[in-house]
Short mmCIF file of C-alpha atoms and ligand atoms in Angstrom, two decimals:
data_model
loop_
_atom_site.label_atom_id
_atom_site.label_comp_id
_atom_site.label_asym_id
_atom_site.label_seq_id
_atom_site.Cartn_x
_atom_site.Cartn_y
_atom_site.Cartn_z
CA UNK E 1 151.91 127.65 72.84
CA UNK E 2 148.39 128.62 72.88
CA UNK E 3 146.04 125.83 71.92
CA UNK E 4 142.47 125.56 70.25
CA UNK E 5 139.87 126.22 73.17
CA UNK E 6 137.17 123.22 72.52
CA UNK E 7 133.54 122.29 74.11
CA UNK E 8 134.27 118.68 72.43
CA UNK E 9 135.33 115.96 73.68
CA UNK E 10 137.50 114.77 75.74
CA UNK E 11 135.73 118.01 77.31
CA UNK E 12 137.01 121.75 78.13
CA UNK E 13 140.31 122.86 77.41
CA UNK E 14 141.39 126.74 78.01
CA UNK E 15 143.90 128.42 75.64
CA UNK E 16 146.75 127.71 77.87
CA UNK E 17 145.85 123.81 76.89
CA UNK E 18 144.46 123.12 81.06
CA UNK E 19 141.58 120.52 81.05
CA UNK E 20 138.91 122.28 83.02
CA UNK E 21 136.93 119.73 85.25
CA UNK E 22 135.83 122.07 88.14
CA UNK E 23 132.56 124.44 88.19
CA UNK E 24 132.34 126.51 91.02
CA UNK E 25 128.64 128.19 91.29
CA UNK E 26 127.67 131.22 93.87
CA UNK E 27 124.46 130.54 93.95
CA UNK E 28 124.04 133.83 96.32
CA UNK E 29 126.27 136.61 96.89
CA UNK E 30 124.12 137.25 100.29
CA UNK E 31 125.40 135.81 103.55
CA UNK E 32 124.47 135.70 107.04
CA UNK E 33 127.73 136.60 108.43
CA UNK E 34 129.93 139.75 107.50
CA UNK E 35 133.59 138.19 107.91
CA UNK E 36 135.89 141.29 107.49
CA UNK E 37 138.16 139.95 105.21
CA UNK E 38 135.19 138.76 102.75
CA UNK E 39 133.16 141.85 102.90
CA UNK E 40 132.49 145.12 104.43
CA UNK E 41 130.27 145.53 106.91
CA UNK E 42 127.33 147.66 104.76
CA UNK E 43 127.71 145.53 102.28
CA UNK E 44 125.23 146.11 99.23
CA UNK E 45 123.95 142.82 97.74
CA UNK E 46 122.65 142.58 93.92
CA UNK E 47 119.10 143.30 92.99
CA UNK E 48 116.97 140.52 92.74
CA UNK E 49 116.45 140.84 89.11
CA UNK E 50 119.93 140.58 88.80
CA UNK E 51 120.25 137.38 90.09
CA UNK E 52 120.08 133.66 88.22
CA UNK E 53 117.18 131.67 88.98
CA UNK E 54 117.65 128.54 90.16
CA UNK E 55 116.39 126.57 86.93
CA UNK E 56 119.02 129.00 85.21
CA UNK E 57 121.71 127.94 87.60
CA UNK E 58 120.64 124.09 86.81
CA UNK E 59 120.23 124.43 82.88
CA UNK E 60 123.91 126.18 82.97
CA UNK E 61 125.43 123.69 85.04
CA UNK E 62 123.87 121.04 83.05
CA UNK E 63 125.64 122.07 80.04
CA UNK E 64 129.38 121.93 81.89
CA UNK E 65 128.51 118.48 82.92
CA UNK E 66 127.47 117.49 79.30
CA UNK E 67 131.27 119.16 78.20
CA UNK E 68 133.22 117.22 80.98
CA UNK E 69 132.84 119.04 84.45
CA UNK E 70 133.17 116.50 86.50
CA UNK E 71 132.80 118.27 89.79
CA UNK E 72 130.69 121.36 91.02
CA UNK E 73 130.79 123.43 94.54
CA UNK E 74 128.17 125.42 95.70
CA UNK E 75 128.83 128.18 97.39
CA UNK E 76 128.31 131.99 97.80
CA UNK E 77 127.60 133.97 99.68
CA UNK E 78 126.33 131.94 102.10
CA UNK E 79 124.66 129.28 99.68
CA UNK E 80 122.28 127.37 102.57
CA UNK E 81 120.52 131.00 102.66
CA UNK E 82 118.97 130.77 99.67
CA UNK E 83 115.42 129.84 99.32
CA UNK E 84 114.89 126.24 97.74
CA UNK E 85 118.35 125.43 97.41
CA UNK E 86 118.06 121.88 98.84
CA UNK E 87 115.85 121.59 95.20
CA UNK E 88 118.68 122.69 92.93
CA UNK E 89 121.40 120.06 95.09
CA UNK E 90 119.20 117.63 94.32
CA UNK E 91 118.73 118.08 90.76
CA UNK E 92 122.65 118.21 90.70
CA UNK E 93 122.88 115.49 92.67
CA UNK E 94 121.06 112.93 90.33
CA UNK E 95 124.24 113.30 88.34
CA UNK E 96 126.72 112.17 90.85
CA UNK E 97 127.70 108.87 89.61
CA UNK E 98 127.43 109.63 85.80
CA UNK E 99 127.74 112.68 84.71
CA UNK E 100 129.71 114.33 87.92
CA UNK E 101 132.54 112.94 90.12
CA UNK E 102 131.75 114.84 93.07
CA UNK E 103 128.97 117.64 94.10
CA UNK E 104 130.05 119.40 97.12
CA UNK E 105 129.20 122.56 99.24
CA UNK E 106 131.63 125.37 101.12
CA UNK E 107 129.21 126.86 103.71
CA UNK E 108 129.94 129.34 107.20
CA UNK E 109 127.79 126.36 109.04
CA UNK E 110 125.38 128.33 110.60
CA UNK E 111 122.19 126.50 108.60
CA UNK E 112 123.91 123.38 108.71
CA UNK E 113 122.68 121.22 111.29
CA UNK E 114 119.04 122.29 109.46
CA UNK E 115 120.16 120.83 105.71
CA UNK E 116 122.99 118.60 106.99
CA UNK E 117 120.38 115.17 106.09
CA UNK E 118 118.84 116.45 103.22
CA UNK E 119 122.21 117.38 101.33
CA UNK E 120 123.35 113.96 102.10
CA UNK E 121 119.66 112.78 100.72
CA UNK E 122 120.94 114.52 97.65
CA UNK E 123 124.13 113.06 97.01
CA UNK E 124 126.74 115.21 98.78
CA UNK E 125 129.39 113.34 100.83
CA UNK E 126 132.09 115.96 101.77
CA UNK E 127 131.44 120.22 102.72
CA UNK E 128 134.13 122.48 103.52
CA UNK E 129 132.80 124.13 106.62
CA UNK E 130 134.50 127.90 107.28
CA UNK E 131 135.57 128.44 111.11
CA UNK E 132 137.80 131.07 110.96
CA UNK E 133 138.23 130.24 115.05
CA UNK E 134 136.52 128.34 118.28
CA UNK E 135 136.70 130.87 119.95
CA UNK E 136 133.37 132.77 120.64
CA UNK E 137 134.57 135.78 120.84
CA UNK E 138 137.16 136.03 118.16
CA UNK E 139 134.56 134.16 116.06
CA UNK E 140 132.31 136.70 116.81
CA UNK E 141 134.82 139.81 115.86
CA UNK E 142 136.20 138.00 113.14
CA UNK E 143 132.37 137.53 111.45
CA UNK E 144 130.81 140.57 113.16
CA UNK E 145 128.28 138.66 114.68
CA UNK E 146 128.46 135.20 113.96
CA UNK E 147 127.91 132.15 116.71
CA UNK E 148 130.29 130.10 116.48
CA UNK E 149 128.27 127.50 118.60
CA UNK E 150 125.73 127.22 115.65
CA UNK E 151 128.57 126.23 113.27
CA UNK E 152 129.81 123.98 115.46
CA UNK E 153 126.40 122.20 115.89
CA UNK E 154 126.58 122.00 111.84
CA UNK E 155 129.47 120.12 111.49
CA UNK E 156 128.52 117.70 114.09
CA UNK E 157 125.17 117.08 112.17
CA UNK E 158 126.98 116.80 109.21
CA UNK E 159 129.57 114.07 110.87
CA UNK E 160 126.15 112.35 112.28
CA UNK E 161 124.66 111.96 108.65
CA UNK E 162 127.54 110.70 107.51
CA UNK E 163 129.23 113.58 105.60
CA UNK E 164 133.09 113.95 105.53
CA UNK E 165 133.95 117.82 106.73
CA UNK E 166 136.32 119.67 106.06
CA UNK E 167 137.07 122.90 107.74
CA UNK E 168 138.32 125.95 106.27
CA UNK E 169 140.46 128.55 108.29
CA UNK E 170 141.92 131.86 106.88
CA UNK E 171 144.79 132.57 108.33
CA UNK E 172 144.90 136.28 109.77
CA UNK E 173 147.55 137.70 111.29
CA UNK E 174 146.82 138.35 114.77
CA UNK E 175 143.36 137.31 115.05
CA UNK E 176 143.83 133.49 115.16
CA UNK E 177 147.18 132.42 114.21
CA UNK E 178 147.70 131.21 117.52
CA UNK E 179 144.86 129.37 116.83
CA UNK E 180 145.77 127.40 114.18
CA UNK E 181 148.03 124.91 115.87
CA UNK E 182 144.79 124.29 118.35
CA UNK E 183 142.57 123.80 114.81
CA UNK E 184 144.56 120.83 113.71
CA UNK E 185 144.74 119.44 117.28
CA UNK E 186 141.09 119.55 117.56
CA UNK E 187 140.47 118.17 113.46
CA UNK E 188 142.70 115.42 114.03
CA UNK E 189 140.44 114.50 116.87
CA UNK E 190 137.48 115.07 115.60
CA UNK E 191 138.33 113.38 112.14
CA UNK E 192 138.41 116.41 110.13
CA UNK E 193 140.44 117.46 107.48
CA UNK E 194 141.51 121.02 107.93
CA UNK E 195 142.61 123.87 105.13
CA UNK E 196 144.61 126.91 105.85
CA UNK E 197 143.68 130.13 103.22
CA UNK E 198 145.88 132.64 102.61
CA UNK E 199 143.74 136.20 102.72
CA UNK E 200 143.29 137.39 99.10
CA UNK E 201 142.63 140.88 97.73
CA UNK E 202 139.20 140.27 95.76
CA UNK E 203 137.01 143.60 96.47
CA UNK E 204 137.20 146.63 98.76
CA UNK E 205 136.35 145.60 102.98
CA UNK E 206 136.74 148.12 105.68
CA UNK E 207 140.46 147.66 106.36
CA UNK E 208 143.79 146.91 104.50
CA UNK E 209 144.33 143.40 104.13
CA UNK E 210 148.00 143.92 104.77
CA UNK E 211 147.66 144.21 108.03
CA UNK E 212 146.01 140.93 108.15
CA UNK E 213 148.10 138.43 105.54
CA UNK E 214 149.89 136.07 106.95
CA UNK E 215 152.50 133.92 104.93
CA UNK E 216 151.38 130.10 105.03
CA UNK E 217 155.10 129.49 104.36
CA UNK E 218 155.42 131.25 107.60
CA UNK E 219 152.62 128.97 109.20
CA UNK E 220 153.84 125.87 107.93
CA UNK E 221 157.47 126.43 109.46
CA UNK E 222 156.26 126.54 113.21
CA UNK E 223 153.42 123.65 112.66
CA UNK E 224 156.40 121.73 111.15
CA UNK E 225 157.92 121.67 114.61
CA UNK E 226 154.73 120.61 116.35
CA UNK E 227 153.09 118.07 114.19
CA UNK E 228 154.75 114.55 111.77
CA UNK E 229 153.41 116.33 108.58
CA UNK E 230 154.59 114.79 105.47
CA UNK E 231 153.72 115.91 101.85
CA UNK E 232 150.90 114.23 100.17
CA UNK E 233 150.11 113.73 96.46
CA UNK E 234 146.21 113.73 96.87
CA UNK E 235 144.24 116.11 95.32
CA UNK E 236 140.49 117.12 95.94
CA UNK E 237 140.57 118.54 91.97
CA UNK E 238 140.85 122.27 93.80
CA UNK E 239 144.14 124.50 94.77
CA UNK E 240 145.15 123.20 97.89
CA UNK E 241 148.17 120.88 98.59
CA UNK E 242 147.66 118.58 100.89
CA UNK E 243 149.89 117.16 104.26
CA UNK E 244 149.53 114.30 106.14
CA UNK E 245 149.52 114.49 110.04
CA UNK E 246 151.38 111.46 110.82
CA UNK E 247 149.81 108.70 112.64
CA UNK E 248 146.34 110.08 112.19
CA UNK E 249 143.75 110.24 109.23
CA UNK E 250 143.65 114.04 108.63
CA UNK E 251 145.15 115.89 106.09
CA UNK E 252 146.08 119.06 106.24
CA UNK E 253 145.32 121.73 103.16
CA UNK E 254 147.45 124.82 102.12
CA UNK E 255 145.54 127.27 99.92
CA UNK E 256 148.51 129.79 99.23
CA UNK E 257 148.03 131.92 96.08
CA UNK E 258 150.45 134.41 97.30
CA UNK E 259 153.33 132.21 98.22
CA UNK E 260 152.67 129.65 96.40
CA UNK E 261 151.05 130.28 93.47
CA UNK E 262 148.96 127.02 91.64
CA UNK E 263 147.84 128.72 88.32
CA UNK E 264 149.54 126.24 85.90
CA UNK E 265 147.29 123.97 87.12
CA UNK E 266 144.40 125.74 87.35
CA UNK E 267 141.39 123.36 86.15
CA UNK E 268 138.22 125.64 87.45
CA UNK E 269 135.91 128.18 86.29
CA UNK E 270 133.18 130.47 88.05
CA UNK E 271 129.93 131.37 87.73
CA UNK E 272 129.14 134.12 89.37
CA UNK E 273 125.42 134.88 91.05
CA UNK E 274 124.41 137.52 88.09
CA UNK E 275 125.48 134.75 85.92
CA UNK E 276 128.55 135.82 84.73
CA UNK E 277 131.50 132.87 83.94
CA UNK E 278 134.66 134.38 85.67
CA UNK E 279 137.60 132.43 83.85
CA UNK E 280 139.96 133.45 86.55
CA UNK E 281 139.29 135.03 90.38
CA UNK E 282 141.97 137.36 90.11
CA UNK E 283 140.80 139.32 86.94
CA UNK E 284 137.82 141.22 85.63
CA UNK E 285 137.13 139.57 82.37
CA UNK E 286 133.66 137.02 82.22
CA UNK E 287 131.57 136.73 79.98
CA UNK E 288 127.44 136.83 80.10
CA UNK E 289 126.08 133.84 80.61
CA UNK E 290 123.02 135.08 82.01
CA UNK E 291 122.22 137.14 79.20
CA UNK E 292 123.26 134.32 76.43
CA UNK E 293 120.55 131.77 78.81
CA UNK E 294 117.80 134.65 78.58
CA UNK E 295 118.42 135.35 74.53
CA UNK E 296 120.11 132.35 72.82
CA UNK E 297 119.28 129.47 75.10
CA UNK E 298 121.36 126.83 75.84
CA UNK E 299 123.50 126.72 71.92
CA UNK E 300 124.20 130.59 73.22
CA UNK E 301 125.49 129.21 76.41
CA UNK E 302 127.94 126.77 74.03
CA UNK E 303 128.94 129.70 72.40
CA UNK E 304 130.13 131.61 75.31
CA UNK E 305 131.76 129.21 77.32
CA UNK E 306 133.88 128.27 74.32
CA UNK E 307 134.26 131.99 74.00
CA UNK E 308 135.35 132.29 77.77
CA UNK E 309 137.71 128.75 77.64
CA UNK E 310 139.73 131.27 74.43
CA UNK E 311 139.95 133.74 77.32
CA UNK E 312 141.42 132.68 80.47
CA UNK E 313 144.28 134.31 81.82
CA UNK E 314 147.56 132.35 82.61
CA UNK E 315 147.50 133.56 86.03
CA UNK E 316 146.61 135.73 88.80
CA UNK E 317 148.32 138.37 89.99
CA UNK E 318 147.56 138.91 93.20
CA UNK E 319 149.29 141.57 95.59
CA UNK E 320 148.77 141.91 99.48
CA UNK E 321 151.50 144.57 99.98
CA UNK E 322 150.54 147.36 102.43
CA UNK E 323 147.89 150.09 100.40
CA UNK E 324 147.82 147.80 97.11
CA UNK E 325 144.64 148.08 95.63
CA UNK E 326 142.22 144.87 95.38
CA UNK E 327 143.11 142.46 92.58
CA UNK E 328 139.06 142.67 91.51
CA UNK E 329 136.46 144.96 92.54
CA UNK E 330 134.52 142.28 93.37
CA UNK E 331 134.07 140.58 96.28
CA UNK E 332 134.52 136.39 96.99
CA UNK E 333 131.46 136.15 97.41
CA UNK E 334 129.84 137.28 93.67
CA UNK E 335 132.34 134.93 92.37
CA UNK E 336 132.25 132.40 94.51
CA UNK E 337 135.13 131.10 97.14
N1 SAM A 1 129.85 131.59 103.00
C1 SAM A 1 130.51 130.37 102.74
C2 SAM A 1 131.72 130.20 103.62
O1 SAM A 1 132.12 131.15 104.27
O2 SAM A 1 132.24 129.09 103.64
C3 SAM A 1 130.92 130.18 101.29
C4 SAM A 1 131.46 131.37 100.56
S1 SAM A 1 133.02 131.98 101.14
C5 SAM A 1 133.30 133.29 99.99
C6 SAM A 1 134.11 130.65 100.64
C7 SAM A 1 135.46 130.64 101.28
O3 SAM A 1 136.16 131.79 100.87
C8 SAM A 1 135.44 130.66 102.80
O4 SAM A 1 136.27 129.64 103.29
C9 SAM A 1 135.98 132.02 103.15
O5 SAM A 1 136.68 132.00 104.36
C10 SAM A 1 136.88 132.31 101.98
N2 SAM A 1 137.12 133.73 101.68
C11 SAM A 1 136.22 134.73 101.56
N3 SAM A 1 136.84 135.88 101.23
C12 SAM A 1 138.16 135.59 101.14
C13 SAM A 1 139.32 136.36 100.83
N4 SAM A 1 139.23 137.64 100.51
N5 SAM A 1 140.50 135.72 100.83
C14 SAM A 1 140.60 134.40 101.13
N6 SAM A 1 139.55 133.62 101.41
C15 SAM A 1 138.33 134.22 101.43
FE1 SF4 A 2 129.74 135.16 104.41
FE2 SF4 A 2 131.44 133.23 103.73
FE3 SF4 A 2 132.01 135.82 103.21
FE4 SF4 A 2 132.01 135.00 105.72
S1 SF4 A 2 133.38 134.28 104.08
S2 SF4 A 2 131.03 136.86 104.93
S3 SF4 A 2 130.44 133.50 105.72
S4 SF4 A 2 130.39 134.63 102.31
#
């Protein structure tokens, strides 16, 4: 049954009566890198005008927090790209403690060993770094250009300042599946927790994703025979279920929304970089919080989210099979992976 969406206390609850706790913010949709299951290779980026400023960002996350978000990920795009972005993590950060559980970052790594102090400065204990592979070449294919040494000297700045990593690995059908045994291998050494992504079909890219999904159920079968892995209860507060590798401290993540689908527990919303809250990743609907910042102010802002909360979908509907057309024109990175 369909319950009363409300900004009140004991904080944000959809239609489908889910608690939302987790703001996810792309804070760019530009990126460095051009990994081809993200985004195409001549991929246009929005008009500066188009954009959120950074105090806009701030003032909108600042009113989730006040309505019970008690975590936020930055991300993008590529979000250590943006100019003075270290400024708005640190105005976040302040509210670690109180307001927010947890602030935390998904990055590619390549301006990481740069920020990796100052974002711990700020109040951010855990990233999820993306390494698709360690391999420079397939790195290098699988991003179009990307150096995979340069992520690699991120997350071992990251581990020297004291932040916990977390690597993130979609798995693509031969590109790096045989790579993904090696992954957890090298995580458990290296202390890492590591999370496997199933590819999902969020904007148009130069090929058909079919030809690159591979089943995590599928995955999980033939790491079963190599690794102790035993479910886990934890939860980060995001869609992956978690494993334990047996005798060691890492945990390994599942992100399956094709095989395994984690809707019905779905506590997240999105705002995108032209400041538009996506209630779901898998459909079109948002509505304008950009426009409700730039005419109403912040009691407009209210009035939208508890619009959006009325709005959000049950579920995704995501389909890989061969020629299917994207779920969502847009791409990950507008709404923020
Ligand atoms: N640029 C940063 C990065 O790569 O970590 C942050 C943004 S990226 C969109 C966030 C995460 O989404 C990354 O782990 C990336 O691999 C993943 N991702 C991007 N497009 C995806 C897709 N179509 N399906 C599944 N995961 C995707
Ligand atoms: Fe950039 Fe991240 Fe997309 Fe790769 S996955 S192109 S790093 S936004």
């Amino acid at each position: 049954m369909a319950c009363e969406p409300s900004l009140k206390a004991p904080g944000l609850v959809d239609g489908q009566g889910r608690a939302i706790r987790y703001l996810r913010i792309s804070v760019t949709d530009r990126c460095d890198l051009r990994c081809r299951y993200c985004m195409s290779e001549a991929m246009t980026f929005l008009p500066r005008e188009a954009v959120l400023s950074l105090e806009e960002i701030a003032l909108i996350a600042e009113r989730f927090i006040a309505s019970g978000v008690r975590k936020i990920r930055l991300t993008g795009g590529e979000p250590l790209v943006r100019r003075d972005m270290i400024d708005l993590v640190r105005r976040l950060g302040r509210q670690v403690g109180t307001g927010l559980d947890e602030l935390t970052l998904t990055t590619n790594g390549t301006q990481l060993a740069k920020h990796a102090e100052a974002l711990h400065d700020a109040g951010v204990r855990r990233v999820n770094v993306s390494m698709d592979s360690r391999d420079s070449g397939t790195f290098r294919y699988i991003t179009r250009h990307g150096d995979v040494a340069q992520v690699l000297d991120g997350i071992a700045a990251a581990k020297a300042v004291g932040l916990a990593v977390k690597i993130n690995m979609v798995a693509l059908k031969g590109l790096n599946e045989d790579e993904i045994a090696p992954m957890l291998d090298w995580c458990v050494d290296q202390g890492h927790d590591l999370t496997l992504i199933e590819t999902m079909p969020l904007g148009l890219i130069d090929e058909d994703r079919a030809d690159r999904f591979l089943p995590l159920t599928q995955v999980m079968s033939a790491l079963k025979g190599r690794f102790d892995l035993s479910f886990d209860s934890h939860t980060s507060g995001g869609p992956a279920r978690y494993w334990r590798v047996g005798g060691t401290g890492t945990r390994l993540g599942l992100i399956s929304p094709l095989t395994n689908n984690f809707c019905a527990t779905c506590n997240r919303v999105r705002l995108s970089t032209d400041g538009k809250l996506h209630m779901c990743l898998g459909h079109e609907d948002s509505v304008d919080l950009k426009a409700a910042i730039r005419s109403g102010g912040l009691a407009e802002v209210d009035a939208r989210i508890a619009e959006a909360l009325v709005r959000k979908p049950a579920r995704h509907d995501f389909d890989v099979s061969p020629g299917a057309a994207p779920a969502v024109a847009r791409h990950m990175s507008v709404t923020g992976g």
